[in-house]
PDB file of C-alpha atoms and ligand atoms in Angstrom:
ATOM      1  CA  UNK F   1     -28.571 -17.231  16.374  1.00 91.00           C
ATOM      2  CA  UNK F   2     -25.310 -15.541  17.279  1.00 97.00           C
ATOM      3  CA  UNK F   3     -22.413 -15.839  14.827  1.00 98.00           C
ATOM      4  CA  UNK F   4     -18.725 -14.951  14.808  1.00 98.00           C
ATOM      5  CA  UNK F   5     -16.784 -14.028  11.674  1.00 98.00           C
ATOM      6  CA  UNK F   6     -13.108 -14.148  12.684  1.00 98.00           C
ATOM      7  CA  UNK F   7     -10.050 -13.036  10.757  1.00 97.00           C
ATOM      8  CA  UNK F   8      -7.006 -10.840  10.492  1.00 96.00           C
ATOM      9  CA  UNK F   9      -8.725  -8.181   8.331  1.00 97.00           C
ATOM     10  CA  UNK F  10      -5.422  -6.511   7.432  1.00 96.00           C
ATOM     11  CA  UNK F  11      -7.263  -4.625   5.923  1.00 97.00           C
ATOM     12  CA  UNK F  12     -10.956  -5.516   5.456  1.00 98.00           C
ATOM     13  CA  UNK F  13     -11.707  -5.901   1.723  1.00 98.00           C
ATOM     14  CA  UNK F  14     -14.860  -5.869  -0.391  1.00 98.00           C
ATOM     15  CA  UNK F  15     -14.685  -9.681  -0.233  1.00 97.00           C
ATOM     16  CA  UNK F  16     -14.920  -9.667   3.569  1.00 98.00           C
ATOM     17  CA  UNK F  17     -17.720  -7.080   3.447  1.00 98.00           C
ATOM     18  CA  UNK F  18     -19.685  -9.283   1.040  1.00 97.00           C
ATOM     19  CA  UNK F  19     -19.506 -12.174   3.545  1.00 98.00           C
ATOM     20  CA  UNK F  20     -20.403  -9.846   6.474  1.00 98.00           C
ATOM     21  CA  UNK F  21     -23.484  -8.480   4.677  1.00 98.00           C
ATOM     22  CA  UNK F  22     -24.739 -11.931   3.741  1.00 98.00           C
ATOM     23  CA  UNK F  23     -23.927 -13.504   7.124  1.00 98.00           C
ATOM     24  CA  UNK F  24     -25.630 -10.659   9.016  1.00 98.00           C
ATOM     25  CA  UNK F  25     -28.885 -11.626   7.304  1.00 97.00           C
ATOM     26  CA  UNK F  26     -28.587 -15.182   8.622  1.00 95.00           C
ATOM     27  CA  UNK F  27     -27.951 -14.238  12.241  1.00 96.00           C
ATOM     28  CA  UNK F  28     -29.527 -12.153  14.966  1.00 97.00           C
ATOM     29  CA  UNK F  29     -26.107 -10.868  15.943  1.00 98.00           C
ATOM     30  CA  UNK F  30     -22.815 -11.099  14.071  1.00 98.00           C
ATOM     31  CA  UNK F  31     -19.508 -10.442  15.797  1.00 98.00           C
ATOM     32  CA  UNK F  32     -16.699  -9.525  13.432  1.00 98.00           C
ATOM     33  CA  UNK F  33     -13.717 -10.649  15.506  1.00 98.00           C
ATOM     34  CA  UNK F  34     -10.251  -9.272  14.769  1.00 98.00           C
ATOM     35  CA  UNK F  35      -7.425 -11.556  15.826  1.00 96.00           C
ATOM     36  CA  UNK F  36      -4.776  -9.932  18.006  1.00 95.00           C
ATOM     37  CA  UNK F  37      -1.608 -11.655  16.897  1.00 82.00           C
ATOM     38  CA  UNK F  38       1.591 -10.079  18.140  1.00 71.00           C
ATOM     39  CA  UNK F  39       3.737 -12.701  16.401  1.00 76.00           C
ATOM     40  CA  UNK F  40       2.571 -11.666  12.924  1.00 74.00           C
ATOM     41  CA  UNK F  41       3.846  -8.331  11.636  1.00 83.00           C
ATOM     42  CA  UNK F  42       0.741  -6.507  10.524  1.00 90.00           C
ATOM     43  CA  UNK F  43       0.165  -3.670   8.082  1.00 92.00           C
ATOM     44  CA  UNK F  44      -2.395  -2.068  10.422  1.00 94.00           C
ATOM     45  CA  UNK F  45      -2.752  -2.048  14.211  1.00 93.00           C
ATOM     46  CA  UNK F  46      -5.724  -3.835  15.769  1.00 95.00           C
ATOM     47  CA  UNK F  47      -7.276  -0.434  16.594  1.00 95.00           C
ATOM     48  CA  UNK F  48      -6.923   0.676  12.969  1.00 95.00           C
ATOM     49  CA  UNK F  49      -8.397  -2.598  11.673  1.00 97.00           C
ATOM     50  CA  UNK F  50     -11.379  -2.224  14.025  1.00 98.00           C
ATOM     51  CA  UNK F  51     -11.904   1.396  13.006  1.00 97.00           C
ATOM     52  CA  UNK F  52     -11.930   0.429   9.310  1.00 97.00           C
ATOM     53  CA  UNK F  53     -14.364  -2.475   9.845  1.00 98.00           C
ATOM     54  CA  UNK F  54     -16.647  -0.231  11.898  1.00 98.00           C
ATOM     55  CA  UNK F  55     -16.817   2.378   9.152  1.00 97.00           C
ATOM     56  CA  UNK F  56     -17.451  -0.295   6.494  1.00 98.00           C
ATOM     57  CA  UNK F  57     -20.285  -1.884   8.503  1.00 98.00           C
ATOM     58  CA  UNK F  58     -21.848   1.155  10.177  1.00 97.00           C
ATOM     59  CA  UNK F  59     -25.151   0.703   8.338  1.00 97.00           C
ATOM     60  CA  UNK F  60     -25.550  -2.940   9.418  1.00 98.00           C
ATOM     61  CA  UNK F  61     -27.391  -2.873  12.747  1.00 97.00           C
ATOM     62  CA  UNK F  62     -26.654  -6.346  14.075  1.00 98.00           C
ATOM     63  CA  UNK F  63     -22.874  -6.270  13.535  1.00 98.00           C
ATOM     64  CA  UNK F  64     -20.445  -5.669  16.401  1.00 98.00           C
ATOM     65  CA  UNK F  65     -16.700  -5.415  15.838  1.00 98.00           C
ATOM     66  CA  UNK F  66     -14.452  -6.839  18.558  1.00 98.00           C
ATOM     67  CA  UNK F  67     -10.805  -7.816  19.104  1.00 97.00           C
ATOM     68  CA  UNK F  68      -9.849 -11.234  20.415  1.00 96.00           C
ATOM     69  CA  UNK F  69      -6.808 -13.252  21.312  1.00 95.00           C
ATOM     70  CA  UNK F  70      -6.604 -16.858  22.383  1.00 94.00           C
ATOM     71  CA  UNK F  71      -8.677 -19.652  20.942  1.00 96.00           C
ATOM     72  CA  UNK F  72     -11.707 -19.137  18.739  1.00 96.00           C
ATOM     73  CA  UNK F  73     -13.579 -21.863  20.636  1.00 97.00           C
ATOM     74  CA  UNK F  74     -13.166 -19.836  23.846  1.00 96.00           C
ATOM     75  CA  UNK F  75     -14.550 -16.740  22.131  1.00 97.00           C
ATOM     76  CA  UNK F  76     -17.562 -18.769  21.000  1.00 97.00           C
ATOM     77  CA  UNK F  77     -18.240 -19.716  24.631  1.00 96.00           C
ATOM     78  CA  UNK F  78     -17.657 -16.161  25.903  1.00 97.00           C
ATOM     79  CA  UNK F  79     -20.107 -14.698  23.408  1.00 97.00           C
ATOM     80  CA  UNK F  80     -22.564 -17.566  23.693  1.00 96.00           C
ATOM     81  CA  UNK F  81     -22.300 -17.885  19.913  1.00 96.00           C
ATOM     82  CA  UNK F  82     -23.768 -20.762  17.915  1.00 91.00           C
ATOM     83  CA  UNK F  83     -21.505 -20.775  14.903  1.00 95.00           C
ATOM     84  CA  UNK F  84     -18.406 -19.495  13.143  1.00 97.00           C
ATOM     85  CA  UNK F  85     -18.695 -17.993   9.669  1.00 98.00           C
ATOM     86  CA  UNK F  86     -15.852 -18.541   7.202  1.00 97.00           C
ATOM     87  CA  UNK F  87     -15.639 -17.471   3.569  1.00 96.00           C
ATOM     88  CA  UNK F  88     -14.368 -19.830   0.879  1.00 96.00           C
ATOM     89  CA  UNK F  89     -12.937 -18.215  -2.226  1.00 93.00           C
ATOM     90  CA  UNK F  90     -11.579 -21.238  -4.032  1.00 87.00           C
ATOM     91  CA  UNK F  91     -10.741 -24.877  -3.509  1.00 86.00           C
ATOM     92  CA  UNK F  92      -7.318 -23.768  -2.220  1.00 86.00           C
ATOM     93  CA  UNK F  93      -9.014 -22.281   0.880  1.00 90.00           C
ATOM     94  CA  UNK F  94     -10.853 -25.508   1.570  1.00 93.00           C
ATOM     95  CA  UNK F  95      -8.116 -27.755   2.944  1.00 93.00           C
ATOM     96  CA  UNK F  96      -6.962 -25.272   5.575  1.00 95.00           C
ATOM     97  CA  UNK F  97     -10.477 -24.227   6.556  1.00 95.00           C
ATOM     98  CA  UNK F  98     -11.634 -27.840   6.751  1.00 96.00           C
ATOM     99  CA  UNK F  99      -8.761 -28.613   9.133  1.00 96.00           C
ATOM    100  CA  UNK F 100      -9.538 -25.546  11.284  1.00 96.00           C
ATOM    101  CA  UNK F 101     -13.253 -26.383  11.439  1.00 97.00           C
ATOM    102  CA  UNK F 102     -12.500 -29.955  12.498  1.00 97.00           C
ATOM    103  CA  UNK F 103      -9.932 -28.860  15.076  1.00 97.00           C
ATOM    104  CA  UNK F 104     -12.378 -26.365  16.569  1.00 97.00           C
ATOM    105  CA  UNK F 105     -15.108 -29.009  16.683  1.00 96.00           C
ATOM    106  CA  UNK F 106     -12.708 -31.422  18.331  1.00 96.00           C
ATOM    107  CA  UNK F 107     -11.935 -28.850  21.041  1.00 96.00           C
ATOM    108  CA  UNK F 108     -15.583 -27.902  21.479  1.00 92.00           C
ATOM    109  CA  UNK F 109     -18.204 -30.224  20.104  1.00 90.00           C
ATOM    110  CA  UNK F 110     -20.667 -27.315  19.893  1.00 90.00           C
ATOM    111  CA  UNK F 111     -18.389 -25.277  17.582  1.00 92.00           C
ATOM    112  CA  UNK F 112     -20.124 -25.377  14.214  1.00 95.00           C
ATOM    113  CA  UNK F 113     -18.500 -23.684  11.204  1.00 97.00           C
ATOM    114  CA  UNK F 114     -20.670 -22.372   8.411  1.00 97.00           C
ATOM    115  CA  UNK F 115     -18.908 -21.854   5.092  1.00 97.00           C
ATOM    116  CA  UNK F 116     -20.135 -19.225   2.673  1.00 97.00           C
ATOM    117  CA  UNK F 117     -18.951 -19.140  -0.919  1.00 96.00           C
ATOM    118  CA  UNK F 118     -17.402 -15.840  -1.951  1.00 94.00           C
ATOM    119  CA  UNK F 119     -19.356 -13.994  -4.586  1.00 95.00           C
ATOM    120  CA  UNK F 120     -17.613 -14.621  -7.948  1.00 95.00           C
ATOM    121  CA  UNK F 121     -16.370 -11.033  -8.297  1.00 95.00           C
ATOM    122  CA  UNK F 122     -14.328 -11.371  -5.087  1.00 95.00           C
ATOM    123  CA  UNK F 123     -12.739 -14.788  -5.468  1.00 94.00           C
ATOM    124  CA  UNK F 124      -9.384 -13.315  -6.518  1.00 94.00           C
ATOM    125  CA  UNK F 125      -9.250 -10.793  -3.695  1.00 96.00           C
ATOM    126  CA  UNK F 126      -7.092 -10.982  -0.549  1.00 96.00           C
ATOM    127  CA  UNK F 127      -5.806  -8.549   2.043  1.00 96.00           C
ATOM    128  CA  UNK F 128      -2.206  -9.235   1.036  1.00 96.00           C
ATOM    129  CA  UNK F 129      -3.007  -8.321  -2.587  1.00 96.00           C
ATOM    130  CA  UNK F 130      -4.549  -5.034  -1.367  1.00 96.00           C
ATOM    131  CA  UNK F 131      -1.465  -4.347   0.788  1.00 94.00           C
ATOM    132  CA  UNK F 132       0.866  -5.036  -2.117  1.00 95.00           C
ATOM    133  CA  UNK F 133      -1.061  -2.803  -4.526  1.00 94.00           C
ATOM    134  CA  UNK F 134      -1.132  -0.045  -1.900  1.00 93.00           C
ATOM    135  CA  UNK F 135       2.567  -0.338  -1.048  1.00 90.00           C
ATOM    136  CA  UNK F 136       3.531  -0.027  -4.712  1.00 91.00           C
ATOM    137  CA  UNK F 137       1.374   3.043  -5.133  1.00 89.00           C
ATOM    138  CA  UNK F 138      -1.469   1.349  -7.024  1.00 92.00           C
ATOM    139  CA  UNK F 139      -5.190   2.108  -6.852  1.00 93.00           C
ATOM    140  CA  UNK F 140      -7.052   0.055  -4.210  1.00 95.00           C
ATOM    141  CA  UNK F 141     -10.419   1.767  -4.706  1.00 95.00           C
ATOM    142  CA  UNK F 142     -11.989  -1.223  -6.486  1.00 96.00           C
ATOM    143  CA  UNK F 143     -11.003  -3.653  -3.728  1.00 98.00           C
ATOM    144  CA  UNK F 144     -11.930  -2.039  -0.409  1.00 98.00           C
ATOM    145  CA  UNK F 145     -15.009  -0.133   0.810  1.00 97.00           C
ATOM    146  CA  UNK F 146     -14.924   3.607   0.016  1.00 96.00           C
ATOM    147  CA  UNK F 147     -14.461   4.762   3.634  1.00 96.00           C
ATOM    148  CA  UNK F 148     -11.681   2.200   4.101  1.00 96.00           C
ATOM    149  CA  UNK F 149      -9.808   3.546   1.091  1.00 95.00           C
ATOM    150  CA  UNK F 150     -10.138   7.084   2.472  1.00 93.00           C
ATOM    151  CA  UNK F 151      -9.009   6.131   5.956  1.00 94.00           C
ATOM    152  CA  UNK F 152      -6.031   4.064   4.772  1.00 93.00           C
ATOM    153  CA  UNK F 153      -4.836   6.982   2.711  1.00 88.00           C
ATOM    154  CA  UNK F 154      -5.101   9.169   5.821  1.00 84.00           C
ATOM    155  CA  UNK F 155      -3.178   6.877   8.123  1.00 81.00           C
ATOM    156  CA  UNK F 156       0.158   8.620   8.222  1.00 59.00           C
ATOM    157  CA  UNK F 157       2.064   5.687   9.590  1.00 59.00           C
ATOM    158  CA  UNK F 158       0.915   3.516   6.698  1.00 60.00           C
ATOM    159  CA  UNK F 159       1.357   6.333   4.226  1.00 62.00           C
ATOM    160  CA  UNK F 160       5.019   6.532   5.264  1.00 66.00           C
ATOM    161  CA  UNK F 161       5.592   2.955   4.120  1.00 62.00           C
ATOM    162  CA  UNK F 162       4.211   3.606   0.638  1.00 67.00           C
ATOM    163  CA  UNK F 163       6.697   3.590  -2.196  1.00 60.00           C
TER     164      UNK F 163
HETATM  165  N1  COA J   1     -12.651 -12.099   0.771  1.00 53.66           N
HETATM  166  C1  COA J   1     -11.402 -11.676   0.608  1.00 53.66           C
HETATM  167  N2  COA J   1     -10.352 -12.217   1.260  1.00 53.66           N
HETATM  168  C2  COA J   1     -10.598 -13.213   2.119  1.00 53.66           C
HETATM  169  C3  COA J   1     -11.894 -13.692   2.343  1.00 53.66           C
HETATM  170  C4  COA J   1     -12.954 -13.101   1.604  1.00 53.66           C
HETATM  171  N3  COA J   1     -14.206 -13.506   1.746  1.00 53.66           N
HETATM  172  N4  COA J   1     -11.816 -14.696   3.245  1.00 53.66           N
HETATM  173  C5  COA J   1     -10.536 -14.815   3.578  1.00 53.66           C
HETATM  174  N5  COA J   1      -9.788 -13.924   2.907  1.00 53.66           N
HETATM  175  C6  COA J   1      -8.323 -13.786   2.956  1.00 53.66           C
HETATM  176  C7  COA J   1      -7.823 -12.761   3.916  1.00 53.66           C
HETATM  177  O1  COA J   1      -7.843 -11.507   3.327  1.00 53.66           O
HETATM  178  C8  COA J   1      -6.417 -13.249   4.171  1.00 53.66           C
HETATM  179  O2  COA J   1      -5.605 -12.863   3.083  1.00 53.66           O
HETATM  180  P1  COA J   1      -4.032 -12.690   3.197  1.00 53.66           P
HETATM  181  O3  COA J   1      -3.481 -13.988   3.691  1.00 53.66           O
HETATM  182  O4  COA J   1      -3.701 -12.391   1.815  1.00 53.66           O
HETATM  183  O5  COA J   1      -3.779 -11.539   4.125  1.00 53.66           O
HETATM  184  C9  COA J   1      -6.559 -14.770   4.114  1.00 53.66           C
HETATM  185  O6  COA J   1      -7.753 -15.013   3.426  1.00 53.66           O
HETATM  186  C10 COA J   1      -6.601 -15.418   5.453  1.00 53.66           C
HETATM  187  O7  COA J   1      -7.567 -14.802   6.235  1.00 53.66           O
HETATM  188  P2  COA J   1      -7.352 -14.435   7.744  1.00 53.66           P
HETATM  189  O8  COA J   1      -8.274 -13.349   8.082  1.00 53.66           O
HETATM  190  O9  COA J   1      -5.922 -14.235   8.068  1.00 53.66           O
HETATM  191  O10 COA J   1      -7.950 -15.694   8.435  1.00 53.66           O
HETATM  192  P3  COA J   1      -7.342 -17.118   8.708  1.00 53.66           P
HETATM  193  O11 COA J   1      -8.136 -18.073   7.904  1.00 53.66           O
HETATM  194  O12 COA J   1      -5.870 -17.163   8.633  1.00 53.66           O
HETATM  195  O13 COA J   1      -7.815 -17.340  10.201  1.00 53.66           O
HETATM  196  C11 COA J   1      -8.427 -16.871  12.407  1.00 53.66           C
HETATM  197  C12 COA J   1      -7.718 -16.362  11.167  1.00 53.66           C
HETATM  198  C13 COA J   1      -8.560 -15.709  13.338  1.00 53.66           C
HETATM  199  C14 COA J   1      -9.807 -17.381  12.074  1.00 53.66           C
HETATM  200  C15 COA J   1      -7.623 -18.055  13.009  1.00 53.66           C
HETATM  201  O14 COA J   1      -6.261 -17.727  12.989  1.00 53.66           O
HETATM  202  C16 COA J   1      -8.036 -18.331  14.437  1.00 53.66           C
HETATM  203  O15 COA J   1      -9.098 -18.877  14.680  1.00 53.66           O
HETATM  204  N6  COA J   1      -7.168 -17.976  15.398  1.00 53.66           N
HETATM  205  C17 COA J   1      -7.422 -18.135  16.827  1.00 53.66           C
HETATM  206  C18 COA J   1      -6.612 -19.309  17.396  1.00 53.66           C
HETATM  207  C19 COA J   1      -7.350 -20.587  17.163  1.00 53.66           C
HETATM  208  O16 COA J   1      -8.401 -20.828  17.729  1.00 53.66           O
HETATM  209  N7  COA J   1      -6.806 -21.417  16.286  1.00 53.66           N
HETATM  210  C20 COA J   1      -7.437 -22.655  15.913  1.00 53.66           C
HETATM  211  C21 COA J   1      -6.879 -23.821  16.649  1.00 53.66           C
HETATM  212  S1  COA J   1      -5.143 -24.019  16.437  1.00 53.66           S
END
């Protein structure tokens, strides 16, 4: 089974990594797919996001990190993937994710979405919370993988934005 875990990953958090680790055990190959979205002003560039995800997942053999633009259903076809993995943190995620899963299935009847519940310790976590803590000079070490924390602190461009 080939799976795709798509997202913005701006930046990857411990919550994302939890889903990646668990999903990689359910699939032969797991693509972590970073959305290229020029319309959304991002904290990190796509290259930086990919670099951070690669360092966080380097010990997981069947994970490949890729960038994508366009429709998720087209990526599924391109990669010959069987399903999309999405994480659900709380009921508030459900409505949006349910709509996306149905829309994707409507566009491609083979597009199955598999929802994984976030582990309880990560249900409050989001990339925007990590960005906010970082930008106000707070400590993000409990919320992102160790190598991600190190790399973010070394990214000069990001460092320049820190208050
Ligand atoms: N742990 C921690 N945070 C999590 C999480 C988890 N397990 N799962 C999701 N999140 C958070 C993210 O950190 C992000 O937080 P933020 O908003 O505070 O930055 C938020 O949930 C949303 O996640 P994001 O990665 O932005 O994904 P998304 O649900 O908005 O979807 C795509 C992104 C790529 C899946 C979606 O936009 C897509 O498929 N785009 C391609 C175009 C397409 O096919 N669209 C569908 C038809 S219109």
